[in-house]
mmCIF file of C-alpha atoms in Angstrom:
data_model
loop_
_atom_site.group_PDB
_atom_site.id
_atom_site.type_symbol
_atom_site.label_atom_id
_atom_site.label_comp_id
_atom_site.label_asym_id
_atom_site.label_seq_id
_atom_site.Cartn_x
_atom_site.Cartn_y
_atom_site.Cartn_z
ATOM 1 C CA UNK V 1 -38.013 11.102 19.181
ATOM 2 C CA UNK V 2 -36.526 10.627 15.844
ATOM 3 C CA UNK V 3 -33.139 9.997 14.766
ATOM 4 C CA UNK V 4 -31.968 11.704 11.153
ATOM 5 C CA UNK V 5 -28.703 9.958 9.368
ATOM 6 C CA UNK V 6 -26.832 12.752 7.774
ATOM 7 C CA UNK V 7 -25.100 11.220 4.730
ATOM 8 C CA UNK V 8 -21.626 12.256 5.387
ATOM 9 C CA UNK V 9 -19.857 14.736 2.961
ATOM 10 C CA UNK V 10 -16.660 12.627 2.769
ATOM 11 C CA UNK V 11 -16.222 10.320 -0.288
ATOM 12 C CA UNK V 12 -15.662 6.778 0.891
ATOM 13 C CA UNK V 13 -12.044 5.700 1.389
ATOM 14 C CA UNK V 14 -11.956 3.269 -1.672
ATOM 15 C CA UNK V 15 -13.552 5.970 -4.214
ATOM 16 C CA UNK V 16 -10.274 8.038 -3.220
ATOM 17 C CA UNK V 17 -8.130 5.210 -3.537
ATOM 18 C CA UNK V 18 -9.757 4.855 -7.092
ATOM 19 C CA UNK V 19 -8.966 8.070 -8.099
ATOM 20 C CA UNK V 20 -5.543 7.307 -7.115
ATOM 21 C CA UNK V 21 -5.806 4.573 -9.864
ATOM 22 C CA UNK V 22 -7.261 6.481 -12.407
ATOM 23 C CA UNK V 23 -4.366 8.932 -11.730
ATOM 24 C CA UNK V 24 -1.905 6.193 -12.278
ATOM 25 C CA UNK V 25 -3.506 5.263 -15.187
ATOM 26 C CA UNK V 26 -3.322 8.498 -17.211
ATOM 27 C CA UNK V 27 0.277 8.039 -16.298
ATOM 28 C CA UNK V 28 0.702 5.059 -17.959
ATOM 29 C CA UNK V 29 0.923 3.240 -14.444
ATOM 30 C CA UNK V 30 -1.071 -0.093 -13.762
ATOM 31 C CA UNK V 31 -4.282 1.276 -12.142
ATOM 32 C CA UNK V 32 -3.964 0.345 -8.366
ATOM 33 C CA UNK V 33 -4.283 3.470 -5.803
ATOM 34 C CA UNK V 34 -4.184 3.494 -2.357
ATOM 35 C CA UNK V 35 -5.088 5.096 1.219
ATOM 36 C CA UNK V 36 -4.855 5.436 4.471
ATOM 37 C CA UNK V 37 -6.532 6.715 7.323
ATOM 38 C CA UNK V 38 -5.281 7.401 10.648
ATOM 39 C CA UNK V 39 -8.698 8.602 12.770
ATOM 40 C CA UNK V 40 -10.918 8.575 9.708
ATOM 41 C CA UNK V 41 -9.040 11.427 8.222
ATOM 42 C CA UNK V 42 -6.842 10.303 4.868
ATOM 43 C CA UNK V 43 -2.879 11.002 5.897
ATOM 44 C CA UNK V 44 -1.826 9.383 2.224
ATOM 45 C CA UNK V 45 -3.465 8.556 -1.031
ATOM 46 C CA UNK V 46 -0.937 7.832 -3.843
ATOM 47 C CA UNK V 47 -0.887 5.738 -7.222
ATOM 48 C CA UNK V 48 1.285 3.490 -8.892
ATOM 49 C CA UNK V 49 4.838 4.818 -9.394
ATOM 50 C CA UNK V 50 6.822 2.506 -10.769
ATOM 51 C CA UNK V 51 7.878 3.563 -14.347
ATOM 52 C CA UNK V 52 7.700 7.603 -13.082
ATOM 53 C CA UNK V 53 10.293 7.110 -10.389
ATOM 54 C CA UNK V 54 12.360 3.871 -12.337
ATOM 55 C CA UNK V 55 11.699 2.023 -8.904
ATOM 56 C CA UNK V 56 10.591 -1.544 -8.953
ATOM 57 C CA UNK V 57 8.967 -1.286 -5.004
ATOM 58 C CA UNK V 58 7.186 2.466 -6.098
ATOM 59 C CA UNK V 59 3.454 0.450 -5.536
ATOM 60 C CA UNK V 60 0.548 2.424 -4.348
ATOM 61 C CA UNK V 61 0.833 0.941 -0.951
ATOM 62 C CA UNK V 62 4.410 1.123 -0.187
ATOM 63 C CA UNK V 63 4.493 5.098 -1.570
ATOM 64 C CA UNK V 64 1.270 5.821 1.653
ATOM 65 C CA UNK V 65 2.876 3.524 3.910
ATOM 66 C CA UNK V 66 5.979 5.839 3.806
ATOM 67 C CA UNK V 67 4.257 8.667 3.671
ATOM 68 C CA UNK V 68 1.895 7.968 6.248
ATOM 69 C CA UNK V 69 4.509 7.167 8.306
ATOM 70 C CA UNK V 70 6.476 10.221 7.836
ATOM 71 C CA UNK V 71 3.176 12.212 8.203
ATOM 72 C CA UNK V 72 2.500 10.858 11.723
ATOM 73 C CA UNK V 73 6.363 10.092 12.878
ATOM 74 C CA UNK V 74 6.310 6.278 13.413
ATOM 75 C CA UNK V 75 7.264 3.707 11.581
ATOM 76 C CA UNK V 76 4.155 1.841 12.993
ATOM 77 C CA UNK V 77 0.501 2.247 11.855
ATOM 78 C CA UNK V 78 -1.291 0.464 14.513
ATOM 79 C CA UNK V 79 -4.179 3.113 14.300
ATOM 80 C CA UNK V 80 -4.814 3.164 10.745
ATOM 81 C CA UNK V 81 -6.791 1.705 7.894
ATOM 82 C CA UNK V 82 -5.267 0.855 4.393
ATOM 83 C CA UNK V 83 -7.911 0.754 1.054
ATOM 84 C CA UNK V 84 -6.332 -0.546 -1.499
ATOM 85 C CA UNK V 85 -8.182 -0.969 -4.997
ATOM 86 C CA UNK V 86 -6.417 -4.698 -5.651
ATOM 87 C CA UNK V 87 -5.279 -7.264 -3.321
ATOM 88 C CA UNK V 88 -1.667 -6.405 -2.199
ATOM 89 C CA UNK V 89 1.456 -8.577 -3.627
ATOM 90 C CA UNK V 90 3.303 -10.398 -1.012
ATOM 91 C CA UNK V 91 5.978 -7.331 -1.025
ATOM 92 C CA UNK V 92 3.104 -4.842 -0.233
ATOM 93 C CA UNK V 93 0.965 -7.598 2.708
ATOM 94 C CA UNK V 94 4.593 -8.247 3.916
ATOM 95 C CA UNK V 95 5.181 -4.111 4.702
ATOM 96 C CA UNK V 96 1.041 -4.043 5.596
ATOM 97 C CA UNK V 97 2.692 -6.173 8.523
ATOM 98 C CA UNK V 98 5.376 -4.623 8.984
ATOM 99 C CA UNK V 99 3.955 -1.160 9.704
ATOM 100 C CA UNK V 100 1.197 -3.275 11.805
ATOM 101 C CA UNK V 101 -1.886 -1.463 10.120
ATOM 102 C CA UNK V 102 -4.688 -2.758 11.944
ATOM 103 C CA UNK V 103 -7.083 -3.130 8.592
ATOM 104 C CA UNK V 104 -6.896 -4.102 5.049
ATOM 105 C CA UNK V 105 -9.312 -2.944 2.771
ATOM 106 C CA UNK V 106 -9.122 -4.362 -0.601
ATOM 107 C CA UNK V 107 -11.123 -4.079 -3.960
ATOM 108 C CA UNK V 108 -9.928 -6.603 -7.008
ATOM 109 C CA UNK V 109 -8.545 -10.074 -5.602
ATOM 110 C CA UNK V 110 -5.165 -10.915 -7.763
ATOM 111 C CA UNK V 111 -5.145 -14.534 -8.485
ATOM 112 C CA UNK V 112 -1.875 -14.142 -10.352
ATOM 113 C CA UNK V 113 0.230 -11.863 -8.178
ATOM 114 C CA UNK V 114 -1.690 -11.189 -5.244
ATOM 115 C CA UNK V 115 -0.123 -12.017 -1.780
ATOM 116 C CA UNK V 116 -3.178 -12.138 0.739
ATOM 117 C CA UNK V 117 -6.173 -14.454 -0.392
ATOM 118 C CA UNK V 118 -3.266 -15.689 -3.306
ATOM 119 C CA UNK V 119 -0.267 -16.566 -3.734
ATOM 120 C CA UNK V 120 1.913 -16.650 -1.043
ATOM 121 C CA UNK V 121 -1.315 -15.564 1.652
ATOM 122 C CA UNK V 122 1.477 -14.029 3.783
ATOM 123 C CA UNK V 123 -0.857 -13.317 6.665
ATOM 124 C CA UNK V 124 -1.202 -17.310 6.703
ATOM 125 C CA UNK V 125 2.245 -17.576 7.260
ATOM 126 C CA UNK V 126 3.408 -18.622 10.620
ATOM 127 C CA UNK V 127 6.271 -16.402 10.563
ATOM 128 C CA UNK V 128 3.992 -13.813 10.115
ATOM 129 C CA UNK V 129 4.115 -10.967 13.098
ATOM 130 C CA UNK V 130 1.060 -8.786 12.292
ATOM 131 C CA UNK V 131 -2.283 -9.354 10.630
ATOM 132 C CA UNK V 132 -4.404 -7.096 9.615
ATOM 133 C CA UNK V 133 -8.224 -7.430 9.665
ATOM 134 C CA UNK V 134 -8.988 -8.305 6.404
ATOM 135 C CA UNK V 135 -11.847 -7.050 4.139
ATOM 136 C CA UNK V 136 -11.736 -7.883 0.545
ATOM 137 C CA UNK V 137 -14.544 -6.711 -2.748
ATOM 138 C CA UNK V 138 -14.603 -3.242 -1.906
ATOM 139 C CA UNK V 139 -16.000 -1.460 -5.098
ATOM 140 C CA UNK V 140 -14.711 -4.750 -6.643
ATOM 141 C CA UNK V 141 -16.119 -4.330 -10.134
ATOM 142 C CA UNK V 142 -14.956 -0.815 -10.185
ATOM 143 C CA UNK V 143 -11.840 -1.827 -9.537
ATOM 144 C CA UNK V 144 -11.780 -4.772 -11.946
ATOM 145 C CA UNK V 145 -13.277 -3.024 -14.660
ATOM 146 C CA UNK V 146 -10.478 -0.317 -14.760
ATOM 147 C CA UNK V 147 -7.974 -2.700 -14.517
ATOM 148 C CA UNK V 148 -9.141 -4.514 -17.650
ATOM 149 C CA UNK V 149 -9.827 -1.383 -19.657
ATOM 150 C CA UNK V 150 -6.059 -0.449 -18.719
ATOM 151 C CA UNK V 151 -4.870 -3.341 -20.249
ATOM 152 C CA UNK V 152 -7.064 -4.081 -22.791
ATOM 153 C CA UNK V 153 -5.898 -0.616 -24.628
ATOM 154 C CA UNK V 154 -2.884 -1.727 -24.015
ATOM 155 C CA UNK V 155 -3.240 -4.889 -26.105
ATOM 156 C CA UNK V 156 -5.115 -2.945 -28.574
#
């Protein structure tokens, strides 16, 4: 007996989360998206919001942590995955905790502002509650790539 894989119909997590970015982008945003999944089925996807909503803490992972929250009623996310398309500031790994998502999914380290593998490593910190699983270079030149074509037009 033979087993057939059917390649599923679904685009992968970070691809959405890219999109995200590429919305964020055409906004004049900096590039990051973000998603989560709560049983393999997305419950937010958002951009970069900063200069649309004037709010400083409007990152791509704070907007689906709220709204994924909302969505399911808790202000935990024990059950879900995050994909982010660049490695979360310490504001953004310190709310990751927070809301207890169980994974991290991450594209683009950030050796300048980044908070997990950089930086402050929050999930290194002793006084740290929750850590996430942690799975970084998702679709990392992807996500590299449009964050130095963002900025080099923006230079130009």
């Amino acid at each position: 007996m033979s087993s057939t894989i059917i390649p599923s119909s679904r685009p992968h997590p970070m691809a959405l989360a890219l999109e995200e970015a590429r919305s964020a982008a055409k906004r004049g945003e900096v590039p990051v998206g973000a998603v989560i999944l709560h049983g393999g089925e997305v419950v937010a996807a958002s951009g970069n919001r900063t200069l649309e909503t004037k709010d400083p803490t409007a990152h791509a992972e704070m907007l689906v942590i709220r709204a994924a929250c909302a969505q399911l009623g808790s202000e935990r996310l024990a059950a879900c995955d995050i994909y982010v398309t660049l490695e979360p500031c310490a504001m953004c790994a310190t709310a990751i905790s927070f809301a207890r998502l169980r994974r991290l999914y991450f594209g683009a380290p950030d050796p300048k502002m980044g908070g997990v593998e950089h930086g402050p490593r929050i999930f290194a910190q002793p006084t740290c509650h929750h850590r996430p699983e942690i799975y970084g270079g998702i679709r990392e030149g992807e996500a590299i790539d449009l964050l130095k074509g963002f900025f080099n037009a923006r230079r130009d």
